[in-house]
Every structure is written in structure tokens, then in C-alpha cells.
mmCIF file of C-alpha atoms in Angstrom:
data_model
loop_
_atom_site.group_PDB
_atom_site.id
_atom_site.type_symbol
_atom_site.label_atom_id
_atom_site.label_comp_id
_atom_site.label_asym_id
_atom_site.label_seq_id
_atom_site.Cartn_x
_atom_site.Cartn_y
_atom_site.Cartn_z
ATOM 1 C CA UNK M 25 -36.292 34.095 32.082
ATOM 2 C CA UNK M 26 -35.621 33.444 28.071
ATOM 3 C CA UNK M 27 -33.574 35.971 26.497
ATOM 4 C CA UNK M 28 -35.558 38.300 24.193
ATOM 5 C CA UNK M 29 -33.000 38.139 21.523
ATOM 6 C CA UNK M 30 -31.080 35.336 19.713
ATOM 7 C CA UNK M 31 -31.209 32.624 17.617
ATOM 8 C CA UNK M 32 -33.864 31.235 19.658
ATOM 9 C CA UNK M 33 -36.123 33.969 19.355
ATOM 10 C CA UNK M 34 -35.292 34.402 15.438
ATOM 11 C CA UNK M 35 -36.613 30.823 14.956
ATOM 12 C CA UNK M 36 -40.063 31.362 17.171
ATOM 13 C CA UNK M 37 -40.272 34.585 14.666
ATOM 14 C CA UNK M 38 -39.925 33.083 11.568
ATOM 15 C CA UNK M 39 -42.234 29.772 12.762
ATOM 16 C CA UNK M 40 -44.618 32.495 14.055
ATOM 17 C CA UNK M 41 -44.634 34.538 10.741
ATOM 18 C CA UNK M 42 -44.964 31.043 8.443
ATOM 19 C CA UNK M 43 -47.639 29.837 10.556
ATOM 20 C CA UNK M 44 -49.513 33.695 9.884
ATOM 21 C CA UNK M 45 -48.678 33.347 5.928
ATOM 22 C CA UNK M 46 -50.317 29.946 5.778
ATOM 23 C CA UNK M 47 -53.324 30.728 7.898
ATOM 24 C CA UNK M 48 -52.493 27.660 11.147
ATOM 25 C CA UNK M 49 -52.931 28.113 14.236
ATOM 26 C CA UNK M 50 -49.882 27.327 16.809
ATOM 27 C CA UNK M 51 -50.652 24.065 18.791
ATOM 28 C CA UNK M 52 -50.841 26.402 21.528
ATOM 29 C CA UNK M 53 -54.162 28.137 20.388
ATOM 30 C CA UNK M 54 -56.049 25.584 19.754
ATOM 31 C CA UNK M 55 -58.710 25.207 22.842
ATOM 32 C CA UNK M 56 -60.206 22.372 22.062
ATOM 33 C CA UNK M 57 -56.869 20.277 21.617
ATOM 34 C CA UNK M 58 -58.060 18.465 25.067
ATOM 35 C CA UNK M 59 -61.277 16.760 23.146
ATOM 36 C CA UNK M 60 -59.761 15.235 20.783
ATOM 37 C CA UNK M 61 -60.200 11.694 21.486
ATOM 38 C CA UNK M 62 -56.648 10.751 20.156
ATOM 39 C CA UNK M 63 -54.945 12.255 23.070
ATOM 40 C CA UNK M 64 -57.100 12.188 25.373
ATOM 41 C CA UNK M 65 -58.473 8.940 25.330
ATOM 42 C CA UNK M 66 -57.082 5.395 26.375
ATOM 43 C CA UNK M 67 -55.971 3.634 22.841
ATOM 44 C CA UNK M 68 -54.235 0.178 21.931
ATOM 45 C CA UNK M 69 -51.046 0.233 19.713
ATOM 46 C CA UNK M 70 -49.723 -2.791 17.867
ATOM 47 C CA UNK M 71 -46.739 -0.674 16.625
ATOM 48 C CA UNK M 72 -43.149 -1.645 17.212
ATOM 49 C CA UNK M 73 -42.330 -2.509 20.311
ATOM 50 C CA UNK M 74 -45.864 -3.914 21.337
ATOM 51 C CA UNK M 75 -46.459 -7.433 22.063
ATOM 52 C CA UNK M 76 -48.688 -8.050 18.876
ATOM 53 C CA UNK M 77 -46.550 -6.195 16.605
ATOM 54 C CA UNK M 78 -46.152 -9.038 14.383
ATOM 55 C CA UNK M 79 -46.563 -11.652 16.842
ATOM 56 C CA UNK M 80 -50.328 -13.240 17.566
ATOM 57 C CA UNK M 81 -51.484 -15.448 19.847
ATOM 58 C CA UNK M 82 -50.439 -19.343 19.302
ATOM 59 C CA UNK M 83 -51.844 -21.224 16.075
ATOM 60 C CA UNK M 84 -54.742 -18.082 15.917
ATOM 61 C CA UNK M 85 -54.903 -15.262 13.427
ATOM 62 C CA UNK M 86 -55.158 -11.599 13.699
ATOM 63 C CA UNK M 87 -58.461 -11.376 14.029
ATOM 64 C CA UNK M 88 -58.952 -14.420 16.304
ATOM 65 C CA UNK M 89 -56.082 -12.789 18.467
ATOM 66 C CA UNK M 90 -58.298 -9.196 18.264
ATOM 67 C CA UNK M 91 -61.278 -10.938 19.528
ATOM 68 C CA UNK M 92 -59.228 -12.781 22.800
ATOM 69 C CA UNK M 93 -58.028 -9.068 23.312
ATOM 70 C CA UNK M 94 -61.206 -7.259 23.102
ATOM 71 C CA UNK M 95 -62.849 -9.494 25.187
ATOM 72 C CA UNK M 96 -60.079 -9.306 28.127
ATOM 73 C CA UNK M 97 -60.426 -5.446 27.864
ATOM 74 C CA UNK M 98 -64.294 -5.445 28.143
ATOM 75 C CA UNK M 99 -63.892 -8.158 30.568
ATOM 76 C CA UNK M 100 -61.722 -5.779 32.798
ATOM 77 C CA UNK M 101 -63.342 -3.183 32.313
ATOM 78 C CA UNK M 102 -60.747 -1.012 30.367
ATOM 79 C CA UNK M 103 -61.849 1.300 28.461
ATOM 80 C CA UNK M 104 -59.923 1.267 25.235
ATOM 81 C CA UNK M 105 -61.231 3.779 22.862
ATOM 82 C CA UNK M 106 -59.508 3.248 19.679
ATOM 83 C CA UNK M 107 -57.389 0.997 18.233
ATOM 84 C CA UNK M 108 -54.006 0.890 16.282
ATOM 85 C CA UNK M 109 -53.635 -1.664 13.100
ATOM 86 C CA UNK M 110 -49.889 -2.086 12.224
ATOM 87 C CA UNK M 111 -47.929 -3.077 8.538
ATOM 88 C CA UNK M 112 -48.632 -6.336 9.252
ATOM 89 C CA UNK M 113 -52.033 -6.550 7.628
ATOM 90 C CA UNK M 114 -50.881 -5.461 3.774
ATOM 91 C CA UNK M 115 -49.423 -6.940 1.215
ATOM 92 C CA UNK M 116 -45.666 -5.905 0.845
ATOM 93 C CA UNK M 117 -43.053 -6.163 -2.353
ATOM 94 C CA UNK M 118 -42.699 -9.461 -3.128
ATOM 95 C CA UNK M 119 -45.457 -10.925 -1.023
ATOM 96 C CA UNK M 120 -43.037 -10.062 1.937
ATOM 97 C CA UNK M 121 -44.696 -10.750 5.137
ATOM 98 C CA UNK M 122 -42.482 -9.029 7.844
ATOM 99 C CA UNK M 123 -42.113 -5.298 8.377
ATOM 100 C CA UNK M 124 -40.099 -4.235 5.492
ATOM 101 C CA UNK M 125 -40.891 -3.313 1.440
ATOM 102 C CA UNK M 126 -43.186 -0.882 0.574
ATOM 103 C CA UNK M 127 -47.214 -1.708 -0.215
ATOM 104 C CA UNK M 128 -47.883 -3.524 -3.122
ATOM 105 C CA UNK M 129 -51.427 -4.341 -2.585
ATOM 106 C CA UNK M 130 -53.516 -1.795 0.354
ATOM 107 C CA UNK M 131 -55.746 -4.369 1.329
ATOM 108 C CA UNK M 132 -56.167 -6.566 4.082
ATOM 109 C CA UNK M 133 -55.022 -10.256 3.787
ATOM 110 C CA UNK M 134 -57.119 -13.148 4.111
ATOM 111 C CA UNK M 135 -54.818 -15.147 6.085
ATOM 112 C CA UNK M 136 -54.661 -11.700 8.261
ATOM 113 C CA UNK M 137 -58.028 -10.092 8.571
ATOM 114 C CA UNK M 138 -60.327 -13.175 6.896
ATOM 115 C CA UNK M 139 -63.497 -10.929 7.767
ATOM 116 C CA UNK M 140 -61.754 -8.390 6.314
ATOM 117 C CA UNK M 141 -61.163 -4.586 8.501
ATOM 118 C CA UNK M 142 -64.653 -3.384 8.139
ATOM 119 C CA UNK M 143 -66.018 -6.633 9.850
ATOM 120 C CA UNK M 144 -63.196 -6.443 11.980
ATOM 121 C CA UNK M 145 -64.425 -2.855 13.186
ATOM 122 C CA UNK M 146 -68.075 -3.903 12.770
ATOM 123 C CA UNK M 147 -68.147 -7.045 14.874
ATOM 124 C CA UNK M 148 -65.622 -6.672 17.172
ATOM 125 C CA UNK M 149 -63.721 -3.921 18.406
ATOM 126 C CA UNK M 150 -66.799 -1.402 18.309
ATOM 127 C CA UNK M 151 -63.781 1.504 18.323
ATOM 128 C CA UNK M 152 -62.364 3.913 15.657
ATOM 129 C CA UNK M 153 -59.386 2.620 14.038
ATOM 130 C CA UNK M 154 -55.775 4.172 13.130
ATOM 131 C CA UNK M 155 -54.118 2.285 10.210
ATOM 132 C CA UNK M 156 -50.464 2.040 9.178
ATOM 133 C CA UNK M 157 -49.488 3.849 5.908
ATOM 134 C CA UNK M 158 -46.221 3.875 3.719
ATOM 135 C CA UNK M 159 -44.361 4.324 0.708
ATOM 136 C CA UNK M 160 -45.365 1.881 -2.304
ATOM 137 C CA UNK M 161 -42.671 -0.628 -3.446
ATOM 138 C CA UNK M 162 -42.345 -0.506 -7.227
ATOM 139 C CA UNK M 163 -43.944 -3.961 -7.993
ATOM 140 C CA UNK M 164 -47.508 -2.028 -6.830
ATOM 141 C CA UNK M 165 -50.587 -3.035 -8.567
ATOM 142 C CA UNK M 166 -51.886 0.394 -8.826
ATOM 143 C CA UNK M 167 -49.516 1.319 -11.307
ATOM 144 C CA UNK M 168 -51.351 0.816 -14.666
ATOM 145 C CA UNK M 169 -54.101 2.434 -13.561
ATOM 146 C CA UNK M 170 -52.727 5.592 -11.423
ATOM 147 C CA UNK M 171 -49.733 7.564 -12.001
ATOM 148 C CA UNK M 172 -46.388 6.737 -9.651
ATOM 149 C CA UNK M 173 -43.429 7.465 -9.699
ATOM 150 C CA UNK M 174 -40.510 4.686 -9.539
ATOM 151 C CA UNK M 175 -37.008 5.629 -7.795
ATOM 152 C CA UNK M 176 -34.260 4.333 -9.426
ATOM 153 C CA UNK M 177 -32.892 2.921 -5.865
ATOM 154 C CA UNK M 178 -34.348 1.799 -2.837
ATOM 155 C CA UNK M 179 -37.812 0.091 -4.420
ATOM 156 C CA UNK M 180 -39.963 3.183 -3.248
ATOM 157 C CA UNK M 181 -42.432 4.188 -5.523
ATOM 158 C CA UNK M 182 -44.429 7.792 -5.185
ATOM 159 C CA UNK M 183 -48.337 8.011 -6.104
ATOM 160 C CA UNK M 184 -48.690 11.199 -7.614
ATOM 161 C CA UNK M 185 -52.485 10.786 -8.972
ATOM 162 C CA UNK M 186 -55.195 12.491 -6.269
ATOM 163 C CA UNK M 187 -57.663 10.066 -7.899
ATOM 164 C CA UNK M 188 -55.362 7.236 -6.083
ATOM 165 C CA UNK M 189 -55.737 8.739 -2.923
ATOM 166 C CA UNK M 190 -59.101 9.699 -2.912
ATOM 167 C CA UNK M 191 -59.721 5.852 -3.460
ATOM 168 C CA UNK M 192 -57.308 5.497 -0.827
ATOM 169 C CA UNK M 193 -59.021 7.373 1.756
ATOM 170 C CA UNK M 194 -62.282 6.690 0.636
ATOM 171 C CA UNK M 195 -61.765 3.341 1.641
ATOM 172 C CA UNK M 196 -59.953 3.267 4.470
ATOM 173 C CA UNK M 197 -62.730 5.608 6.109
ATOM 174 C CA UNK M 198 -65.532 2.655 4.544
ATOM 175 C CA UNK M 199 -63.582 0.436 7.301
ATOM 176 C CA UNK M 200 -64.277 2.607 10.282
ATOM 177 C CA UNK M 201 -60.457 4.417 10.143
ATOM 178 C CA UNK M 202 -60.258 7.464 11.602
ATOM 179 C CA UNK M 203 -56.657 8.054 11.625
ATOM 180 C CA UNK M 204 -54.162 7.163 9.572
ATOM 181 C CA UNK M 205 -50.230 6.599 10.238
ATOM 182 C CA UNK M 206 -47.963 8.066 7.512
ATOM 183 C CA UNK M 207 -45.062 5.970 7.947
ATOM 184 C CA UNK M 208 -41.827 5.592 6.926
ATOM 185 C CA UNK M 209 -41.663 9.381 5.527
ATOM 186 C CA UNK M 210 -37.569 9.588 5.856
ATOM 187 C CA UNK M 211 -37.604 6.865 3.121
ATOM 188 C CA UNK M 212 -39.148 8.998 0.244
ATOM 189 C CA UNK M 213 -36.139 10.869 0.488
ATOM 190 C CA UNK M 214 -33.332 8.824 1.635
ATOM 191 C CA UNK M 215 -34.458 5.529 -0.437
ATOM 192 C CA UNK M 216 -35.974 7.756 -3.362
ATOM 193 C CA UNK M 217 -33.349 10.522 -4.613
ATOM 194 C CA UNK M 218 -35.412 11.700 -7.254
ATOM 195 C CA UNK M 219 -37.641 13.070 -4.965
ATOM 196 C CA UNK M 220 -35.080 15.781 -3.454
ATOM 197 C CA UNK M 221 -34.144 16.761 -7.285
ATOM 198 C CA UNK M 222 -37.086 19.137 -7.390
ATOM 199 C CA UNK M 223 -38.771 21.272 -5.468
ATOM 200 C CA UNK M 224 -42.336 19.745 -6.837
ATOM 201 C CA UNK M 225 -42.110 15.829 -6.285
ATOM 202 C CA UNK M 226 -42.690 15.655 -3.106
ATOM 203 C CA UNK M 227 -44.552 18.148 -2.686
ATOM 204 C CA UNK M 228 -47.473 17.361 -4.773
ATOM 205 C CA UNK M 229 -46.938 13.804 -2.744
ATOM 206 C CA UNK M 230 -47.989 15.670 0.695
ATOM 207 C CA UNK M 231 -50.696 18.067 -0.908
ATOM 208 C CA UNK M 232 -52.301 14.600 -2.661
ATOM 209 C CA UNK M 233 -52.276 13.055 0.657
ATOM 210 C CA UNK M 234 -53.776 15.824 2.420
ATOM 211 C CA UNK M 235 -56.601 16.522 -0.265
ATOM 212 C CA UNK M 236 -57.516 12.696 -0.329
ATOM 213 C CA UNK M 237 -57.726 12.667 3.649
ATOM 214 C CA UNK M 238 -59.757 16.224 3.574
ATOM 215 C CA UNK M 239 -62.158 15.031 1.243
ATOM 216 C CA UNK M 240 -62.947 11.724 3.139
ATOM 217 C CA UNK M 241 -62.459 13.308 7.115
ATOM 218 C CA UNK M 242 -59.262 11.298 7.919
ATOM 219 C CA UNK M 243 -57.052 12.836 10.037
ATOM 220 C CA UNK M 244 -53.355 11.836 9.427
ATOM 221 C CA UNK M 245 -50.294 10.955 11.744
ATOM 222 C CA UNK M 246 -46.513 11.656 10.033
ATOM 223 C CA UNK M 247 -44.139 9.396 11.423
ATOM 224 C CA UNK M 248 -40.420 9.374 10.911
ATOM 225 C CA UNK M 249 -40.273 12.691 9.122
ATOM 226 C CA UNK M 250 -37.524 14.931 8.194
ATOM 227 C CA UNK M 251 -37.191 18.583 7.986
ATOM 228 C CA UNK M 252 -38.961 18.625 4.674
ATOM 229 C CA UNK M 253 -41.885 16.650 5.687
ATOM 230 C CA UNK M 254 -42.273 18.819 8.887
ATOM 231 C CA UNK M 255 -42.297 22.255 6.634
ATOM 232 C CA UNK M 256 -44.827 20.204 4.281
ATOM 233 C CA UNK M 257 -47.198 20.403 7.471
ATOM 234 C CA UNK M 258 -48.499 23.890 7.199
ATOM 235 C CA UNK M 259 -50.024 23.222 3.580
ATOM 236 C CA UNK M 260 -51.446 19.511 4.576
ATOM 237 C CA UNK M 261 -54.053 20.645 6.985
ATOM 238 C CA UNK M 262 -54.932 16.732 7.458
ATOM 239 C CA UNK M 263 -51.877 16.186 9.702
ATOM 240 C CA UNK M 264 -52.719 16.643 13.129
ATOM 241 C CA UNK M 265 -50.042 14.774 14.945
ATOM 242 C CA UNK M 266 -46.306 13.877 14.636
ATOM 243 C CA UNK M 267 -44.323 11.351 15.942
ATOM 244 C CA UNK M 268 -40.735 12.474 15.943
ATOM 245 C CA UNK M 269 -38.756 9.550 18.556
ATOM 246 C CA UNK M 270 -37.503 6.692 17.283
ATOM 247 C CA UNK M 271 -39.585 3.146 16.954
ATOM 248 C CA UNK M 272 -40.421 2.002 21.029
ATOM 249 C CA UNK M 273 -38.042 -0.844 21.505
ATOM 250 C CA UNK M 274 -36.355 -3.316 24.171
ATOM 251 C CA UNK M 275 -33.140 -3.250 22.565
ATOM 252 C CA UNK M 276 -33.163 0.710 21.968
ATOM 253 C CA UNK M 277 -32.454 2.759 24.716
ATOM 254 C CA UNK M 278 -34.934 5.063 25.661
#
């Protein structure tokens, strides 16, 4: 049995007594956990580590490749319930077009998504959506019109306008997105040092994030988080789920 004393049961208290002060329930409590479709329904990832992560079928785009898919699931009767849209769809710092640089443009690109997400949703996968999220790169073109925040390293740039991410949200949830991926968290801190020179920076990040994905009903995935981000959790009451391994790879071992 587990010892009733130590630094075990110190750290249970004190998670026990911060989830009481900021009125959230322990995963544990929550009875209807099992109907959320999320995780308990059959989904498709394009993430890392999947065979369409930035890889589609010969001489056909994204959304040609989507259609092929959808049909062989329908046509074998497997009953994929949501689907996962990677980084690959965004425009990146300096028109980039693999994985790295932060968002410079949130929308989908024509040479990517030609029908755009919303027809891609509409006309042929019929599902929910989750959509990859990050830091912006400092070459954004929200800039002039929203406030950020540019780190002096690293090219990450912090929106710190709730305006910006009511848009954000607002639109994402236009294109049938029901969950969205908060990627690449460790980076506002590692790749953005202003950010851990305050106590308010990144907080008023998270708490902009969460009211943006509250006031549109998008439920939000954090994804390579660190201690900070994790704490952050019981004030954004948008993040349901965490992802704390490392990227799904063939050359990682797992």
C-alpha cells in the first residue's frame, strides 16, 4: 500500500488544495470523461510520425490525398470520427514550407487546401477537425493590426491582444475545428527569454488563449509543455488534454 506520509503525499496535497483554490475538478471526478468523443472515439492523426505528416500521395495535393483517404476508410468501413490537420497547411517565417518557423500567415494555402478547410470539412471528411497551433515567427502579418510581442532570439513572437484570438478561434471553429493543438509550448520559453522575465507575459498569453477558445467552444490540446505551461492549466479552463511524450517517431525510441 502507498505510504501515508512523504513527499509523495505532500505533492497530491498541494495539487489537491490548488485544484480546490481554482475551482477544477481532478481528472478523476469527472464522470463523463468516457463521452468525450476525443478519447473515446477512433481519430486520424497526420502528426509526426504518421505517414502523411508532410508527405502526400504522388503528384496529388492535400486535399486530393484527403479525399483517396476518406474514401478507403468509408470504403472499409472504419469508422474514423475526427480528424487531425498538421503544420503543414500554414504559412511559416519566410514562406518556409517544412515543419519549422513559427506562423506567419494562419490560413490555409492554396497549393495545400485549394478548397480551402471549411470545404475540406464540408465536402469531404464529414468529421470534426483538430488543427495544429504554434508560436508566431516575428515576420507575422498580424502585427500592425494586433499587439505581439517580438523575442529578441529565437524568431518567436507572442500575441498578447484577446481581439487576435477571438478572430483566431472564431475562425478556426467557422471551419468545422473542434480541437485545437497548442504546439510547440517549450519554445515560448526556451526560444523567447523575455517571456520568463516576468511573471505576467506569459501568462496573459495562456489566459488570451483560453478566453478566445471559451468564447468560440474550442477545446484546446497543450503539447510540449513545461512546468509553467502545466501550472497555467488550472486558470485556462479550455485545455482539456495534454500531451507530455515526445513527437512519435521511427528513429526515436519509444
Amino acid at each position: 500500500s502507498e505510504p501515508k506520509q512523504g513527499i509523495n503525499q505532500i505533492v497530491k496535497l498541494w495539487g489537491k488544495l490548488m485544484l480546490q483554490y481554482y475551482g477544477k475538478q481532478h481528472i478523476k471526478e469527472l464522470k463523463d470523461l468516457h463521452r468525450d468523443f476525443y478519447v473515446s472515439k477512433l481519430g486520424y492523426y497526420t502528426d509526426t510520425g504518421a505517414y502523411y505528416w508532410y508527405h502526400t500521395e504522388s503528384n496529388l495535393t492535400y486535399e486530393q490525398t484527403f479525399i483517396k483517404l476518406k474514401q478507403y476508410h468509408v470504403n472499409e468501413r472504419i469508422p474514423i470520427q475526427y480528424y487531425e490537420l498538421d503544420s503543414y497547411w500554414y504559412y511559416k517565417q519566410n514562406n518556409y514550407t517544412g515543419e519549422h518557423g513559427g506562423i506567419m500567415l494562419y490560413e490555409p494555402r492554396p497549393d495545400v487546401f485549394p478548397n480551402g478547410i471549411d470545404g475540406l470539412q464540408r465536402d469531404v471528411l464529414h468529421t470534426p477537425l483538430i488543427v495544429h497551433h504554434k508560436y508566431y515567427s516575428t515576420d507575422n502579418l498580424y502585427q500592425n493590426t494586433y499587439r505581439f510581442v517580438n523575442g529578441s532570439v529565437g524568431g518567436v513572437s507572442l500575441p498578447l491582444d484577446q481581439t487576435f484570438f477571438n478572430k483566431i478561434f472564431s475562425q478556426v471553429k467557422q471551419w468545422g475545428v473542434e480541437i485545437l493543438i497548442q504546439d510547440w509550448l517549450s519554445s515560448v520559453y526556451e526560444d523567447m527569454p523575455e517571456s520568463s522575465w516576468d511573471v505576467q507575459t506569459a501568462r496573459e498569453y495562456h489566459i488570451h488563449l483560453a478566453q478566445g477558445a471559451k468564447q468560440a467552444g474550442v477545446k484546446i490540446i497543450y503539447c510540449m509543455p513545461l512546468n509553467p505551461d502545466i501550472m497555467e492549466t488550472l486558470e485556462n479552463t479550455q485545455v482539456h488534454y495534454m500531451r507530455v511524450s515526445d513527437d512519435y517517431s521511427e528513429n526515436i525510441n519509444q
